[in-house]
């Protein structure tokens, strides 16, 4: 036929700029397998496929107090196929101590995953240190956050995809039961 071919209609994903991963997603954990961050990441990954639509593969990149893994994450393609964890305040300390070649501007925040309370303990017979209470710190929270991030330059629609997927995941009853059994304090913040 000499009639012009019809142009296919735009799909909803194309018209809205939505995005979804097209294969397994790598999640860089900057600590060895079995570490606390690794354990929380593996529980997250176990339940993520339902909301991400793909398997999340944990890539443990140990060394340099996290800086080797964070360097690898900062250098990853900003295509949404590689994401990872930043641990605060360890990440900040690595920058102050110049352990890596990255800055906070090399990452794009997706969400917080876990918040943990920390404590400082001094032996009762230790006389070199006063207690923090005398300085007024006992009414302050001390702890760490495990945040999920992407490399800088990752498009906003990709960040939004992961924000939505992880929020739904962290509200999932089965995930929450597994997290509680592992002693995790899930604390989603977009």
mmCIF file of C-alpha atoms in Angstrom:
data_model
loop_
_atom_site.group_PDB
_atom_site.id
_atom_site.type_symbol
_atom_site.label_atom_id
_atom_site.label_comp_id
_atom_site.label_asym_id
_atom_site.label_seq_id
_atom_site.Cartn_x
_atom_site.Cartn_y
_atom_site.Cartn_z
ATOM 1 C CA UNK A 1 0.000 0.000 0.000
ATOM 2 C CA UNK A 2 1.128 3.499 -0.696
ATOM 3 C CA UNK A 3 -0.573 4.853 2.417
ATOM 4 C CA UNK A 4 1.851 6.239 5.022
ATOM 5 C CA UNK A 5 2.630 3.946 7.930
ATOM 6 C CA UNK A 6 0.981 4.880 11.176
ATOM 7 C CA UNK A 7 3.219 6.265 13.867
ATOM 8 C CA UNK A 8 2.905 4.124 16.987
ATOM 9 C CA UNK A 9 1.303 5.850 19.948
ATOM 10 C CA UNK A 10 3.594 6.972 22.708
ATOM 11 C CA UNK A 11 3.552 4.617 25.698
ATOM 12 C CA UNK A 12 2.601 6.035 29.124
ATOM 13 C CA UNK A 13 6.199 5.546 30.316
ATOM 14 C CA UNK A 14 7.523 7.634 27.434
ATOM 15 C CA UNK A 15 4.941 10.375 27.813
ATOM 16 C CA UNK A 16 5.427 10.790 31.558
ATOM 17 C CA UNK A 17 9.181 10.310 31.631
ATOM 18 C CA UNK A 18 8.808 7.395 34.043
ATOM 19 C CA UNK A 19 11.627 4.922 34.412
ATOM 20 C CA UNK A 20 12.197 1.388 35.660
ATOM 21 C CA UNK A 21 15.391 -0.691 35.700
ATOM 22 C CA UNK A 22 15.792 -3.048 32.753
ATOM 23 C CA UNK A 23 17.943 -5.620 34.519
ATOM 24 C CA UNK A 24 19.455 -6.491 37.898
ATOM 25 C CA UNK A 25 20.323 -3.452 40.025
ATOM 26 C CA UNK A 26 23.708 -3.357 41.740
ATOM 27 C CA UNK A 27 23.678 -2.066 45.317
ATOM 28 C CA UNK A 28 27.146 -1.185 46.583
ATOM 29 C CA UNK A 29 27.666 -1.837 50.285
ATOM 30 C CA UNK A 30 30.970 -0.311 51.365
ATOM 31 C CA UNK A 31 31.622 -2.931 54.016
ATOM 32 C CA UNK A 32 32.367 -6.642 54.124
ATOM 33 C CA UNK A 33 29.692 -9.321 53.935
ATOM 34 C CA UNK A 34 28.144 -9.940 57.342
ATOM 35 C CA UNK A 35 28.625 -6.336 58.525
ATOM 36 C CA UNK A 36 25.562 -4.522 59.910
ATOM 37 C CA UNK A 37 25.011 -2.505 56.728
ATOM 38 C CA UNK A 38 25.353 -5.654 54.652
ATOM 39 C CA UNK A 39 22.778 -7.459 56.781
ATOM 40 C CA UNK A 40 20.238 -4.646 56.481
ATOM 41 C CA UNK A 41 20.896 -4.313 52.743
ATOM 42 C CA UNK A 42 20.319 -8.037 52.204
ATOM 43 C CA UNK A 43 16.978 -7.935 54.000
ATOM 44 C CA UNK A 44 16.001 -4.928 51.877
ATOM 45 C CA UNK A 45 17.143 -6.680 48.690
ATOM 46 C CA UNK A 46 15.231 -9.842 49.588
ATOM 47 C CA UNK A 47 11.912 -7.965 49.473
ATOM 48 C CA UNK A 48 12.776 -5.322 46.843
ATOM 49 C CA UNK A 49 11.957 -7.200 43.643
ATOM 50 C CA UNK A 50 8.230 -6.827 44.356
ATOM 51 C CA UNK A 51 8.574 -3.022 44.168
ATOM 52 C CA UNK A 52 11.679 -2.466 42.032
ATOM 53 C CA UNK A 53 10.743 -5.096 39.459
ATOM 54 C CA UNK A 54 14.281 -6.460 39.322
ATOM 55 C CA UNK A 55 16.688 -8.338 41.555
ATOM 56 C CA UNK A 56 18.999 -6.191 43.663
ATOM 57 C CA UNK A 57 22.499 -7.659 43.746
ATOM 58 C CA UNK A 58 24.644 -6.673 46.723
ATOM 59 C CA UNK A 59 28.238 -5.757 45.816
ATOM 60 C CA UNK A 60 30.384 -5.670 48.966
ATOM 61 C CA UNK A 61 33.331 -3.331 48.390
ATOM 62 C CA UNK A 62 35.256 -3.391 51.662
ATOM 63 C CA UNK A 63 38.192 -1.253 52.706
ATOM 64 C CA UNK A 64 39.290 2.207 53.706
ATOM 65 C CA UNK A 65 36.549 2.594 56.324
ATOM 66 C CA UNK A 66 33.980 2.619 53.503
ATOM 67 C CA UNK A 67 35.874 4.987 51.200
ATOM 68 C CA UNK A 68 36.739 2.363 48.565
ATOM 69 C CA UNK A 69 33.095 1.429 48.072
ATOM 70 C CA UNK A 70 31.951 5.061 48.121
ATOM 71 C CA UNK A 71 34.596 5.897 45.502
ATOM 72 C CA UNK A 72 33.267 3.082 43.298
ATOM 73 C CA UNK A 73 29.697 4.302 43.772
ATOM 74 C CA UNK A 74 30.660 7.903 42.940
ATOM 75 C CA UNK A 75 32.297 6.666 39.706
ATOM 76 C CA UNK A 76 29.359 4.461 38.641
ATOM 77 C CA UNK A 77 27.199 5.352 35.661
ATOM 78 C CA UNK A 78 24.327 7.638 36.643
ATOM 79 C CA UNK A 79 21.807 5.442 34.841
ATOM 80 C CA UNK A 80 19.917 4.059 37.845
ATOM 81 C CA UNK A 81 21.391 0.589 37.547
ATOM 82 C CA UNK A 82 23.875 1.142 40.406
ATOM 83 C CA UNK A 83 22.834 2.498 43.785
ATOM 84 C CA UNK A 84 24.358 2.075 47.207
ATOM 85 C CA UNK A 85 24.472 2.873 50.889
ATOM 86 C CA UNK A 86 26.082 5.810 52.650
ATOM 87 C CA UNK A 87 26.552 5.455 56.382
ATOM 88 C CA UNK A 88 26.323 8.647 58.355
ATOM 89 C CA UNK A 89 28.376 9.914 60.142
ATOM 90 C CA UNK A 90 31.122 7.537 58.842
ATOM 91 C CA UNK A 91 30.773 8.937 55.321
ATOM 92 C CA UNK A 92 31.264 12.503 56.588
ATOM 93 C CA UNK A 93 34.323 11.447 58.593
ATOM 94 C CA UNK A 94 35.853 9.851 55.498
ATOM 95 C CA UNK A 95 35.623 13.188 53.694
ATOM 96 C CA UNK A 96 37.052 15.172 56.623
ATOM 97 C CA UNK A 97 39.893 12.647 56.913
ATOM 98 C CA UNK A 98 40.453 12.703 53.121
ATOM 99 C CA UNK A 99 40.067 8.933 52.779
ATOM 100 C CA UNK A 100 38.399 9.175 49.368
ATOM 101 C CA UNK A 101 38.340 11.419 46.320
ATOM 102 C CA UNK A 102 34.577 12.041 46.486
ATOM 103 C CA UNK A 103 32.503 14.807 48.037
ATOM 104 C CA UNK A 104 28.853 15.000 49.051
ATOM 105 C CA UNK A 105 28.179 16.444 45.584
ATOM 106 C CA UNK A 106 29.140 13.099 43.993
ATOM 107 C CA UNK A 107 25.918 11.466 45.280
ATOM 108 C CA UNK A 108 22.175 11.969 44.931
ATOM 109 C CA UNK A 109 20.027 11.029 47.933
ATOM 110 C CA UNK A 110 17.191 8.543 47.437
ATOM 111 C CA UNK A 111 16.042 7.818 50.991
ATOM 112 C CA UNK A 112 17.037 6.829 54.493
ATOM 113 C CA UNK A 113 16.672 3.132 55.282
ATOM 114 C CA UNK A 114 17.762 2.479 58.857
ATOM 115 C CA UNK A 115 18.536 4.648 61.869
ATOM 116 C CA UNK A 116 20.499 3.211 64.773
ATOM 117 C CA UNK A 117 21.059 4.625 68.219
ATOM 118 C CA UNK A 118 24.603 4.495 69.530
ATOM 119 C CA UNK A 119 25.949 4.702 73.039
ATOM 120 C CA UNK A 120 29.290 5.644 74.526
ATOM 121 C CA UNK A 121 30.539 3.440 77.355
ATOM 122 C CA UNK A 122 33.424 4.180 79.710
ATOM 123 C CA UNK A 123 34.659 1.728 82.354
ATOM 124 C CA UNK A 124 33.455 2.636 85.827
ATOM 125 C CA UNK A 125 37.025 2.783 87.150
ATOM 126 C CA UNK A 126 38.314 4.913 84.249
ATOM 127 C CA UNK A 127 39.393 8.296 85.605
ATOM 128 C CA UNK A 128 40.819 9.861 82.432
ATOM 129 C CA UNK A 129 37.358 10.754 81.089
ATOM 130 C CA UNK A 130 34.377 12.549 82.657
ATOM 131 C CA UNK A 131 31.036 11.444 81.569
ATOM 132 C CA UNK A 132 29.259 13.132 78.665
ATOM 133 C CA UNK A 133 26.370 13.900 80.967
ATOM 134 C CA UNK A 134 28.389 16.612 82.656
ATOM 135 C CA UNK A 135 28.667 18.328 79.286
ATOM 136 C CA UNK A 136 24.900 18.138 78.690
ATOM 137 C CA UNK A 137 24.947 15.487 75.941
ATOM 138 C CA UNK A 138 22.790 12.790 77.485
ATOM 139 C CA UNK A 139 19.616 14.474 76.253
ATOM 140 C CA UNK A 140 20.970 14.435 72.677
ATOM 141 C CA UNK A 141 20.519 11.602 70.204
ATOM 142 C CA UNK A 142 23.685 9.842 69.102
ATOM 143 C CA UNK A 143 23.577 7.366 66.273
ATOM 144 C CA UNK A 144 23.922 6.621 62.603
ATOM 145 C CA UNK A 145 21.804 6.491 59.488
ATOM 146 C CA UNK A 146 22.069 4.153 56.538
ATOM 147 C CA UNK A 147 20.989 6.056 53.466
ATOM 148 C CA UNK A 148 20.388 4.811 49.938
ATOM 149 C CA UNK A 149 21.937 7.007 47.257
ATOM 150 C CA UNK A 150 22.735 7.078 43.544
ATOM 151 C CA UNK A 151 25.675 8.633 41.725
ATOM 152 C CA UNK A 152 25.362 12.376 41.057
ATOM 153 C CA UNK A 153 23.739 13.094 37.724
ATOM 154 C CA UNK A 154 21.141 10.354 38.094
ATOM 155 C CA UNK A 155 17.957 11.766 36.533
ATOM 156 C CA UNK A 156 15.168 12.932 38.847
ATOM 157 C CA UNK A 157 12.665 10.415 37.414
ATOM 158 C CA UNK A 158 15.036 7.598 38.389
ATOM 159 C CA UNK A 159 15.430 8.995 41.914
ATOM 160 C CA UNK A 160 11.627 9.335 42.158
ATOM 161 C CA UNK A 161 11.186 5.713 41.006
ATOM 162 C CA UNK A 162 13.437 4.458 43.803
ATOM 163 C CA UNK A 163 11.919 6.804 46.414
ATOM 164 C CA UNK A 164 8.458 5.419 45.639
ATOM 165 C CA UNK A 165 9.600 1.790 45.426
ATOM 166 C CA UNK A 166 11.553 1.901 48.699
ATOM 167 C CA UNK A 167 8.773 3.734 50.527
ATOM 168 C CA UNK A 168 6.314 0.993 49.525
ATOM 169 C CA UNK A 169 8.864 -1.673 50.425
ATOM 170 C CA UNK A 170 9.524 -0.184 53.854
ATOM 171 C CA UNK A 171 5.762 -0.207 54.551
ATOM 172 C CA UNK A 172 5.384 -3.860 53.453
ATOM 173 C CA UNK A 173 4.217 -6.062 56.353
ATOM 174 C CA UNK A 174 6.433 -9.022 55.392
ATOM 175 C CA UNK A 175 9.506 -6.803 55.070
ATOM 176 C CA UNK A 176 8.766 -5.085 58.393
ATOM 177 C CA UNK A 177 8.417 -8.461 60.119
ATOM 178 C CA UNK A 178 11.812 -9.569 58.751
ATOM 179 C CA UNK A 179 13.414 -6.242 59.689
ATOM 180 C CA UNK A 180 12.049 -6.438 63.229
ATOM 181 C CA UNK A 181 13.273 -10.013 63.604
ATOM 182 C CA UNK A 182 16.759 -8.795 62.581
ATOM 183 C CA UNK A 183 16.649 -5.951 65.109
ATOM 184 C CA UNK A 184 16.549 -3.259 62.405
ATOM 185 C CA UNK A 185 14.905 0.091 62.996
ATOM 186 C CA UNK A 186 13.486 0.915 59.570
ATOM 187 C CA UNK A 187 13.252 4.679 59.224
ATOM 188 C CA UNK A 188 12.146 5.740 55.730
ATOM 189 C CA UNK A 189 12.780 9.387 54.904
ATOM 190 C CA UNK A 190 12.618 10.618 51.326
#
